[in-house]
Amino acid sequence: LSITCAFAFVGCGEDEICDGKACADGEILDTSTCDCVSTVPCPDVTCADDEILNAADCTCVDVGSEVIEVTESISDDVTWTSDKAYHLGGRITVLPGATLTIEAGTVIKGEAGIQANSTALLVARGAKIEAKGTASAPIKFTSNSANPRPGDWGGIVIAGKTPTNKGATAESEVAGLNYGGTDAADNSGTLTYVIAEYTGAKINGDQEFNGISLYTVGTGTTINNIAVFNGADDGVEFFGGTVSVENILCVNIKDDM
């Protein structure tokens, strides 16, 4: 397992700096100025259903004229195209033997909700995701909320077939996917130039989704240039695996990067 990471830390050691200044819920301490700043980008901006928030300049961006509602798991090969936006209406699983291909520049919105209503994209053991964005046209997974917040929706979960110390088959902490096996070179597809934001929905008092969860993913899988922004739990979490990952950026993550 090889990982190259770039982390952006938004605050630490508040009891030792800025005279122990405490911030309200929904705020973090900017240690460069000792000011409390909101963790919700552009709180006064509300976007329409066919738009997403560009937090860099607080503008709403059109994501295409047609929104496709995705409510059932994927059992056959399918391609999501960049001229449409895709709305995840639940926990959508790419089933074994199927491949989900996502074009560069495509936007996927998760329905905001927690516990039983938390949405996510799940890639089962034996399935593939081919999400190949580019630097100029990344693939974006985001919240469908007009005022998005960390934890609005679940995230991306991928299960592979590499060996695990939990036996031949184990079950993922979230979403109940089987993972593990004997194929260290297992191929779950590609994630490149992919952004996941407002992830980390709560399942119950003890469990939350991460931005991207990788369960025993193999070396045949390509993962690079991925970013997780504004996550309520971990940014990217590895549960074993042999995949080599390059260039991870995590910003404003409430738990581990």
PDB file of C-alpha atoms in Angstrom:
ATOM      1  CA  LEU A   1       0.000   0.000   0.000  1.00  0.00           C
ATOM      2  CA  SER A   2       1.582   3.246  -1.151  1.00  0.00           C
ATOM      3  CA  ILE A   3       0.030   6.641  -0.459  1.00  0.00           C
ATOM      4  CA  THR A   4       1.074  10.159  -1.437  1.00  0.00           C
ATOM      5  CA  CYS A   5      -0.969  12.798   0.395  1.00  0.00           C
ATOM      6  CA  ALA A   6      -1.362  16.561   0.641  1.00  0.00           C
ATOM      7  CA  PHE A   7      -3.266  17.607   3.739  1.00  0.00           C
ATOM      8  CA  ALA A   8      -4.729  21.028   4.487  1.00  0.00           C
ATOM      9  CA  PHE A   9      -5.216  21.543   8.203  1.00  0.00           C
ATOM     10  CA  VAL A  10      -7.716  24.159   9.296  1.00  0.00           C
ATOM     11  CA  GLY A  11      -6.961  24.406  12.989  1.00  0.00           C
ATOM     12  CA  CYS A  12      -5.268  22.646  15.884  1.00  0.00           C
ATOM     13  CA  GLY A  13      -4.243  23.151  19.473  1.00  0.00           C
ATOM     14  CA  GLU A  14      -6.961  25.686  20.276  1.00  0.00           C
ATOM     15  CA  ASP A  15      -6.218  25.290  24.005  1.00  0.00           C
ATOM     16  CA  GLU A  16      -2.643  26.431  23.442  1.00  0.00           C
ATOM     17  CA  ILE A  17      -3.063  29.299  20.980  1.00  0.00           C
ATOM     18  CA  CYS A  18      -5.252  32.392  20.665  1.00  0.00           C
ATOM     19  CA  ASP A  19      -5.518  32.441  24.482  1.00  0.00           C
ATOM     20  CA  GLY A  20      -7.722  29.350  24.429  1.00  0.00           C
ATOM     21  CA  LYS A  21     -10.440  31.064  22.414  1.00  0.00           C
ATOM     22  CA  ALA A  22     -13.455  28.789  21.845  1.00  0.00           C
ATOM     23  CA  CYS A  23     -15.696  28.892  18.775  1.00  0.00           C
ATOM     24  CA  ALA A  24     -19.401  28.165  18.490  1.00  0.00           C
ATOM     25  CA  ASP A  25     -20.872  25.065  16.856  1.00  0.00           C
ATOM     26  CA  GLY A  26     -20.447  25.244  13.095  1.00  0.00           C
ATOM     27  CA  GLU A  27     -17.291  27.335  13.413  1.00  0.00           C
ATOM     28  CA  ILE A  28     -13.552  26.657  13.561  1.00  0.00           C
ATOM     29  CA  LEU A  29     -10.680  28.744  14.790  1.00  0.00           C
ATOM     30  CA  ASP A  30      -8.509  30.416  12.146  1.00  0.00           C
ATOM     31  CA  THR A  31      -5.213  30.319  14.003  1.00  0.00           C
ATOM     32  CA  SER A  32      -3.607  32.884  11.693  1.00  0.00           C
ATOM     33  CA  THR A  33      -6.049  35.594  12.805  1.00  0.00           C
ATOM     34  CA  CYS A  34      -7.612  34.082  15.952  1.00  0.00           C
ATOM     35  CA  ASP A  35     -11.040  34.628  14.400  1.00  0.00           C
ATOM     36  CA  CYS A  36     -13.890  32.102  14.401  1.00  0.00           C
ATOM     37  CA  VAL A  37     -14.985  31.272  10.860  1.00  0.00           C
ATOM     38  CA  SER A  38     -17.976  29.295   9.609  1.00  0.00           C
ATOM     39  CA  THR A  39     -17.476  25.743   8.335  1.00  0.00           C
ATOM     40  CA  VAL A  40     -20.446  26.274   6.017  1.00  0.00           C
ATOM     41  CA  PRO A  41     -19.238  27.926   2.805  1.00  0.00           C
ATOM     42  CA  CYS A  42     -21.258  30.885   1.515  1.00  0.00           C
ATOM     43  CA  PRO A  43     -24.087  30.568   4.095  1.00  0.00           C
ATOM     44  CA  ASP A  44     -26.114  33.338   2.432  1.00  0.00           C
ATOM     45  CA  VAL A  45     -26.114  31.731  -1.031  1.00  0.00           C
ATOM     46  CA  THR A  46     -28.927  29.364  -2.078  1.00  0.00           C
ATOM     47  CA  CYS A  47     -28.634  27.456  -5.371  1.00  0.00           C
ATOM     48  CA  ALA A  48     -31.419  26.047  -7.531  1.00  0.00           C
ATOM     49  CA  ASP A  49     -31.980  22.302  -7.988  1.00  0.00           C
ATOM     50  CA  ASP A  50     -30.040  22.255 -11.273  1.00  0.00           C
ATOM     51  CA  GLU A  51     -27.090  24.171  -9.833  1.00  0.00           C
ATOM     52  CA  ILE A  52     -24.261  23.514  -7.406  1.00  0.00           C
ATOM     53  CA  LEU A  53     -22.366  25.903  -5.204  1.00  0.00           C
ATOM     54  CA  ASN A  54     -18.855  26.916  -6.267  1.00  0.00           C
ATOM     55  CA  ALA A  55     -17.450  27.690  -2.839  1.00  0.00           C
ATOM     56  CA  ALA A  56     -14.367  29.375  -4.290  1.00  0.00           C
ATOM     57  CA  ASP A  57     -16.350  32.448  -5.361  1.00  0.00           C
ATOM     58  CA  CYS A  58     -19.800  31.774  -3.829  1.00  0.00           C
ATOM     59  CA  THR A  59     -21.548  31.447  -7.175  1.00  0.00           C
ATOM     60  CA  CYS A  60     -24.097  28.907  -8.371  1.00  0.00           C
ATOM     61  CA  VAL A  61     -23.037  26.830 -11.378  1.00  0.00           C
ATOM     62  CA  ASP A  62     -25.412  25.169 -13.839  1.00  0.00           C
ATOM     63  CA  VAL A  63     -24.856  21.403 -13.899  1.00  0.00           C
ATOM     64  CA  GLY A  64     -26.833  20.639 -17.028  1.00  0.00           C
ATOM     65  CA  SER A  65     -30.353  20.831 -18.328  1.00  0.00           C
ATOM     66  CA  GLU A  66     -31.375  17.315 -17.263  1.00  0.00           C
ATOM     67  CA  VAL A  67     -31.217  15.681 -13.850  1.00  0.00           C
ATOM     68  CA  ILE A  68     -31.282  11.880 -13.811  1.00  0.00           C
ATOM     69  CA  GLU A  69     -32.799  10.296 -10.704  1.00  0.00           C
ATOM     70  CA  VAL A  70     -30.849   7.183  -9.677  1.00  0.00           C
ATOM     71  CA  THR A  71     -32.909   5.066  -7.314  1.00  0.00           C
ATOM     72  CA  GLU A  72     -31.892   1.465  -8.073  1.00  0.00           C
ATOM     73  CA  SER A  73     -28.622  -0.434  -7.888  1.00  0.00           C
ATOM     74  CA  ILE A  74     -26.597  -0.903 -11.068  1.00  0.00           C
ATOM     75  CA  SER A  75     -26.548  -4.454 -12.432  1.00  0.00           C
ATOM     76  CA  ASP A  76     -25.386  -3.789 -16.016  1.00  0.00           C
ATOM     77  CA  ASP A  77     -22.675  -1.601 -17.534  1.00  0.00           C
ATOM     78  CA  VAL A  78     -23.786   2.029 -17.652  1.00  0.00           C
ATOM     79  CA  THR A  79     -22.229   5.414 -18.443  1.00  0.00           C
ATOM     80  CA  TRP A  80     -23.067   8.679 -16.703  1.00  0.00           C
ATOM     81  CA  THR A  81     -22.422  11.577 -19.080  1.00  0.00           C
ATOM     82  CA  SER A  82     -21.318  15.131 -18.350  1.00  0.00           C
ATOM     83  CA  ASP A  83     -24.287  16.770 -20.085  1.00  0.00           C
ATOM     84  CA  LYS A  84     -26.547  15.570 -17.279  1.00  0.00           C
ATOM     85  CA  ALA A  85     -26.521  15.713 -13.487  1.00  0.00           C
ATOM     86  CA  TYR A  86     -27.194  12.566 -11.445  1.00  0.00           C
ATOM     87  CA  HIS A  87     -29.169  12.516  -8.205  1.00  0.00           C
ATOM     88  CA  LEU A  88     -28.559   9.593  -5.856  1.00  0.00           C
ATOM     89  CA  GLY A  89     -31.910   8.803  -4.265  1.00  0.00           C
ATOM     90  CA  GLY A  90     -30.537   6.202  -1.854  1.00  0.00           C
ATOM     91  CA  ARG A  91     -27.566   3.901  -1.329  1.00  0.00           C
ATOM     92  CA  ILE A  92     -26.765   2.947  -4.891  1.00  0.00           C
ATOM     93  CA  THR A  93     -24.646  -0.192  -5.363  1.00  0.00           C
ATOM     94  CA  VAL A  94     -22.684  -1.130  -8.466  1.00  0.00           C
ATOM     95  CA  LEU A  95     -23.255  -4.883  -8.328  1.00  0.00           C
ATOM     96  CA  PRO A  96     -20.690  -7.619  -9.107  1.00  0.00           C
ATOM     97  CA  GLY A  97     -19.977  -7.919 -12.824  1.00  0.00           C
ATOM     98  CA  ALA A  98     -21.194  -4.385 -13.641  1.00  0.00           C
ATOM     99  CA  THR A  99     -19.090  -1.321 -14.496  1.00  0.00           C
ATOM    100  CA  LEU A 100     -20.163   2.259 -13.840  1.00  0.00           C
ATOM    101  CA  THR A 101     -18.336   4.678 -16.161  1.00  0.00           C
ATOM    102  CA  ILE A 102     -18.475   8.388 -15.320  1.00  0.00           C
ATOM    103  CA  GLU A 103     -17.373  10.989 -17.862  1.00  0.00           C
ATOM    104  CA  ALA A 104     -15.059  13.870 -16.955  1.00  0.00           C
ATOM    105  CA  GLY A 105     -16.979  16.917 -15.737  1.00  0.00           C
ATOM    106  CA  THR A 106     -20.009  14.963 -14.498  1.00  0.00           C
ATOM    107  CA  VAL A 107     -21.743  16.104 -11.296  1.00  0.00           C
ATOM    108  CA  ILE A 108     -23.377  13.584  -8.943  1.00  0.00           C
ATOM    109  CA  LYS A 109     -25.545  14.832  -6.069  1.00  0.00           C
ATOM    110  CA  GLY A 110     -26.319  12.797  -2.974  1.00  0.00           C
ATOM    111  CA  GLU A 111     -29.687  13.280  -1.301  1.00  0.00           C
ATOM    112  CA  ALA A 112     -29.101  14.966   2.037  1.00  0.00           C
ATOM    113  CA  GLY A 113     -30.139  12.747   4.956  1.00  0.00           C
ATOM    114  CA  ILE A 114     -28.838  10.762   7.917  1.00  0.00           C
ATOM    115  CA  GLN A 115     -29.194   7.287   9.438  1.00  0.00           C
ATOM    116  CA  ALA A 116     -31.439   5.104   7.259  1.00  0.00           C
ATOM    117  CA  ASN A 117     -31.813   7.954   4.787  1.00  0.00           C
ATOM    118  CA  SER A 118     -28.099   8.599   4.243  1.00  0.00           C
ATOM    119  CA  THR A 119     -27.195   8.151   0.574  1.00  0.00           C
ATOM    120  CA  ALA A 120     -23.953   6.811  -0.885  1.00  0.00           C
ATOM    121  CA  LEU A 121     -22.355   5.264  -3.959  1.00  0.00           C
ATOM    122  CA  LEU A 122     -21.197   1.721  -3.224  1.00  0.00           C
ATOM    123  CA  VAL A 123     -18.975  -0.392  -5.484  1.00  0.00           C
ATOM    124  CA  ALA A 124     -19.337  -4.057  -4.550  1.00  0.00           C
ATOM    125  CA  ARG A 125     -16.570  -6.645  -4.626  1.00  0.00           C
ATOM    126  CA  GLY A 126     -16.329  -7.786  -8.250  1.00  0.00           C
ATOM    127  CA  ALA A 127     -17.800  -4.550  -9.656  1.00  0.00           C
ATOM    128  CA  LYS A 128     -15.926  -1.582 -11.157  1.00  0.00           C
ATOM    129  CA  ILE A 129     -16.127   2.174 -11.248  1.00  0.00           C
ATOM    130  CA  GLU A 130     -14.337   4.004 -14.067  1.00  0.00           C
ATOM    131  CA  ALA A 131     -14.422   7.635 -12.964  1.00  0.00           C
ATOM    132  CA  LYS A 132     -11.825   9.423 -15.065  1.00  0.00           C
ATOM    133  CA  GLY A 133     -11.973  13.161 -14.570  1.00  0.00           C
ATOM    134  CA  THR A 134      -9.344  15.637 -15.711  1.00  0.00           C
ATOM    135  CA  ALA A 135      -7.638  18.597 -14.075  1.00  0.00           C
ATOM    136  CA  SER A 136      -9.874  20.980 -16.027  1.00  0.00           C
ATOM    137  CA  ALA A 137     -13.030  18.832 -15.763  1.00  0.00           C
ATOM    138  CA  PRO A 138     -13.026  16.881 -12.493  1.00  0.00           C
ATOM    139  CA  ILE A 139     -15.885  14.587 -11.526  1.00  0.00           C
ATOM    140  CA  LYS A 140     -17.724  16.037  -8.541  1.00  0.00           C
ATOM    141  CA  PHE A 141     -19.762  14.195  -5.903  1.00  0.00           C
ATOM    142  CA  THR A 142     -21.647  16.724  -3.799  1.00  0.00           C
ATOM    143  CA  SER A 143     -24.801  17.375  -1.782  1.00  0.00           C
ATOM    144  CA  ASN A 144     -28.147  18.194  -3.338  1.00  0.00           C
ATOM    145  CA  SER A 145     -28.912  20.628  -0.515  1.00  0.00           C
ATOM    146  CA  ALA A 146     -29.370  24.277  -1.426  1.00  0.00           C
ATOM    147  CA  ASN A 147     -27.236  25.092   1.627  1.00  0.00           C
ATOM    148  CA  PRO A 148     -24.756  22.191   1.789  1.00  0.00           C
ATOM    149  CA  ARG A 149     -23.079  21.191   5.032  1.00  0.00           C
ATOM    150  CA  PRO A 150     -20.584  18.517   6.120  1.00  0.00           C
ATOM    151  CA  GLY A 151     -22.377  15.208   6.648  1.00  0.00           C
ATOM    152  CA  ASP A 152     -25.208  15.889   4.180  1.00  0.00           C
ATOM    153  CA  TRP A 153     -24.702  12.540   2.426  1.00  0.00           C
ATOM    154  CA  GLY A 154     -22.574   9.417   2.822  1.00  0.00           C
ATOM    155  CA  GLY A 155     -19.709   9.145   0.353  1.00  0.00           C
ATOM    156  CA  ILE A 156     -18.011   6.609  -1.918  1.00  0.00           C
ATOM    157  CA  VAL A 157     -17.345   3.053  -0.700  1.00  0.00           C
ATOM    158  CA  ILE A 158     -15.314   0.537  -2.750  1.00  0.00           C
ATOM    159  CA  ALA A 159     -14.851  -3.113  -1.801  1.00  0.00           C
ATOM    160  CA  GLY A 160     -12.097  -5.301  -3.257  1.00  0.00           C
ATOM    161  CA  LYS A 161     -10.736  -8.835  -3.152  1.00  0.00           C
ATOM    162  CA  THR A 162      -7.295  -8.592  -1.576  1.00  0.00           C
ATOM    163  CA  PRO A 163      -6.474 -10.653   1.537  1.00  0.00           C
ATOM    164  CA  THR A 164      -7.667  -9.436   4.917  1.00  0.00           C
ATOM    165  CA  ASN A 165      -6.821 -10.524   8.446  1.00  0.00           C
ATOM    166  CA  LYS A 166     -10.549 -10.945   9.094  1.00  0.00           C
ATOM    167  CA  GLY A 167     -10.792 -14.123   7.056  1.00  0.00           C
ATOM    168  CA  ALA A 168     -11.766 -14.896   3.485  1.00  0.00           C
ATOM    169  CA  THR A 169     -14.731 -12.533   3.657  1.00  0.00           C
ATOM    170  CA  ALA A 170     -15.530  -9.631   5.969  1.00  0.00           C
ATOM    171  CA  GLU A 171     -18.335  -7.084   6.048  1.00  0.00           C
ATOM    172  CA  SER A 172     -17.719  -3.357   5.709  1.00  0.00           C
ATOM    173  CA  GLU A 173     -18.263  -1.132   8.722  1.00  0.00           C
ATOM    174  CA  VAL A 174     -20.804   0.860   6.717  1.00  0.00           C
ATOM    175  CA  ALA A 175     -23.262  -0.258   4.031  1.00  0.00           C
ATOM    176  CA  GLY A 176     -22.784  -3.998   4.622  1.00  0.00           C
ATOM    177  CA  LEU A 177     -20.526  -4.738   1.632  1.00  0.00           C
ATOM    178  CA  ASN A 178     -18.531  -7.982   1.588  1.00  0.00           C
ATOM    179  CA  TYR A 179     -14.803  -7.515   1.077  1.00  0.00           C
ATOM    180  CA  GLY A 180     -11.599  -9.532   1.154  1.00  0.00           C
ATOM    181  CA  GLY A 181     -10.327 -12.520  -0.801  1.00  0.00           C
ATOM    182  CA  THR A 182      -7.083 -13.824  -2.294  1.00  0.00           C
ATOM    183  CA  ASP A 183      -6.418 -11.521  -5.285  1.00  0.00           C
ATOM    184  CA  ALA A 184      -3.836  -8.884  -4.387  1.00  0.00           C
ATOM    185  CA  ALA A 185      -3.991  -7.556  -7.969  1.00  0.00           C
ATOM    186  CA  ASP A 186      -7.772  -7.111  -7.919  1.00  0.00           C
ATOM    187  CA  ASN A 187      -9.083  -4.307 -10.137  1.00  0.00           C
ATOM    188  CA  SER A 188     -11.969  -2.178  -8.878  1.00  0.00           C
ATOM    189  CA  GLY A 189     -11.539   0.407 -11.644  1.00  0.00           C
ATOM    190  CA  THR A 190     -10.314   4.005 -11.641  1.00  0.00           C
ATOM    191  CA  LEU A 191     -10.760   7.161  -9.575  1.00  0.00           C
ATOM    192  CA  THR A 192      -8.818  10.086 -11.011  1.00  0.00           C
ATOM    193  CA  TYR A 193      -9.546  13.785 -10.606  1.00  0.00           C
ATOM    194  CA  VAL A 194     -12.560  13.073  -8.412  1.00  0.00           C
ATOM    195  CA  ILE A 195     -13.926  15.438  -5.759  1.00  0.00           C
ATOM    196  CA  ALA A 196     -16.208  14.320  -2.916  1.00  0.00           C
ATOM    197  CA  GLU A 197     -17.664  17.034  -0.699  1.00  0.00           C
ATOM    198  CA  TYR A 198     -20.125  17.385   2.215  1.00  0.00           C
ATOM    199  CA  THR A 199     -19.714  13.671   3.013  1.00  0.00           C
ATOM    200  CA  GLY A 200     -19.784  11.780   6.311  1.00  0.00           C
ATOM    201  CA  ALA A 201     -23.484  11.257   7.038  1.00  0.00           C
ATOM    202  CA  LYS A 202     -24.248   9.526  10.341  1.00  0.00           C
ATOM    203  CA  ILE A 203     -25.619   5.993  10.230  1.00  0.00           C
ATOM    204  CA  ASN A 204     -26.107   5.702  13.994  1.00  0.00           C
ATOM    205  CA  GLY A 205     -24.459   6.947  17.141  1.00  0.00           C
ATOM    206  CA  ASP A 206     -21.284   4.952  16.469  1.00  0.00           C
ATOM    207  CA  GLN A 207     -20.986   4.827  12.684  1.00  0.00           C
ATOM    208  CA  GLU A 208     -20.506   7.433   9.983  1.00  0.00           C
ATOM    209  CA  PHE A 209     -19.547   7.317   6.336  1.00  0.00           C
ATOM    210  CA  ASN A 210     -16.139   8.590   5.268  1.00  0.00           C
ATOM    211  CA  GLY A 211     -15.554  10.700   2.183  1.00  0.00           C
ATOM    212  CA  ILE A 212     -13.996   7.730   0.378  1.00  0.00           C
ATOM    213  CA  SER A 213     -13.712   4.277   1.995  1.00  0.00           C
ATOM    214  CA  LEU A 214     -11.454   1.628   0.427  1.00  0.00           C
ATOM    215  CA  TYR A 215     -11.906  -1.948   1.658  1.00  0.00           C
ATOM    216  CA  THR A 216      -9.078  -4.318   0.566  1.00  0.00           C
ATOM    217  CA  VAL A 217      -8.748  -2.648  -2.829  1.00  0.00           C
ATOM    218  CA  GLY A 218      -6.114  -4.208  -5.100  1.00  0.00           C
ATOM    219  CA  THR A 219      -3.144  -3.070  -7.166  1.00  0.00           C
ATOM    220  CA  GLY A 220      -5.114  -3.355 -10.395  1.00  0.00           C
ATOM    221  CA  THR A 221      -7.104  -0.309  -9.282  1.00  0.00           C
ATOM    222  CA  THR A 222      -5.948   3.210 -10.260  1.00  0.00           C
ATOM    223  CA  ILE A 223      -6.550   6.000  -7.724  1.00  0.00           C
ATOM    224  CA  ASN A 224      -4.909   9.409  -8.001  1.00  0.00           C
ATOM    225  CA  ASN A 225      -5.678  13.116  -7.782  1.00  0.00           C
ATOM    226  CA  ILE A 226      -8.663  12.798  -5.464  1.00  0.00           C
ATOM    227  CA  ALA A 227     -10.003  15.425  -3.067  1.00  0.00           C
ATOM    228  CA  VAL A 228     -12.404  15.384  -0.131  1.00  0.00           C
ATOM    229  CA  PHE A 229     -13.782  18.723   1.059  1.00  0.00           C
ATOM    230  CA  ASN A 230     -15.976  19.560   4.062  1.00  0.00           C
ATOM    231  CA  GLY A 231     -16.348  16.033   5.450  1.00  0.00           C
ATOM    232  CA  ALA A 232     -18.045  15.252   8.759  1.00  0.00           C
ATOM    233  CA  ASP A 233     -15.950  12.116   9.430  1.00  0.00           C
ATOM    234  CA  ASP A 234     -12.681  10.873   7.868  1.00  0.00           C
ATOM    235  CA  GLY A 235     -11.526  12.081   4.473  1.00  0.00           C
ATOM    236  CA  VAL A 236     -10.119   8.865   2.975  1.00  0.00           C
ATOM    237  CA  GLU A 237      -9.930   5.645   5.003  1.00  0.00           C
ATOM    238  CA  PHE A 238      -8.142   2.423   4.044  1.00  0.00           C
ATOM    239  CA  PHE A 239      -9.189  -0.966   5.352  1.00  0.00           C
ATOM    240  CA  GLY A 240      -6.236  -3.073   4.219  1.00  0.00           C
ATOM    241  CA  GLY A 241      -5.581  -3.434   0.515  1.00  0.00           C
ATOM    242  CA  THR A 242      -2.616  -3.251  -1.841  1.00  0.00           C
ATOM    243  CA  VAL A 243      -3.633  -0.299  -4.036  1.00  0.00           C
ATOM    244  CA  SER A 244      -1.137   2.531  -4.539  1.00  0.00           C
ATOM    245  CA  VAL A 245      -2.717   5.982  -4.234  1.00  0.00           C
ATOM    246  CA  GLU A 246      -1.189   9.284  -5.324  1.00  0.00           C
ATOM    247  CA  ASN A 247      -2.156  12.888  -4.602  1.00  0.00           C
ATOM    248  CA  ILE A 248      -4.885  13.031  -1.959  1.00  0.00           C
ATOM    249  CA  LEU A 249      -6.129  16.447  -0.840  1.00  0.00           C
ATOM    250  CA  CYS A 250      -8.343  16.704   2.261  1.00  0.00           C
ATOM    251  CA  VAL A 251      -9.676  20.090   3.404  1.00  0.00           C
ATOM    252  CA  ASN A 252     -11.940  20.923   6.377  1.00  0.00           C
ATOM    253  CA  ILE A 253     -12.316  17.343   7.582  1.00  0.00           C
ATOM    254  CA  LYS A 254     -13.793  17.005  11.085  1.00  0.00           C
ATOM    255  CA  ASP A 255     -12.072  13.696  11.948  1.00  0.00           C
ATOM    256  CA  ASP A 256      -8.989  12.010  10.443  1.00  0.00           C
ATOM    257  CA  MET A 257      -7.682  13.166   7.106  1.00  0.00           C
TER     258      MET A 257
END
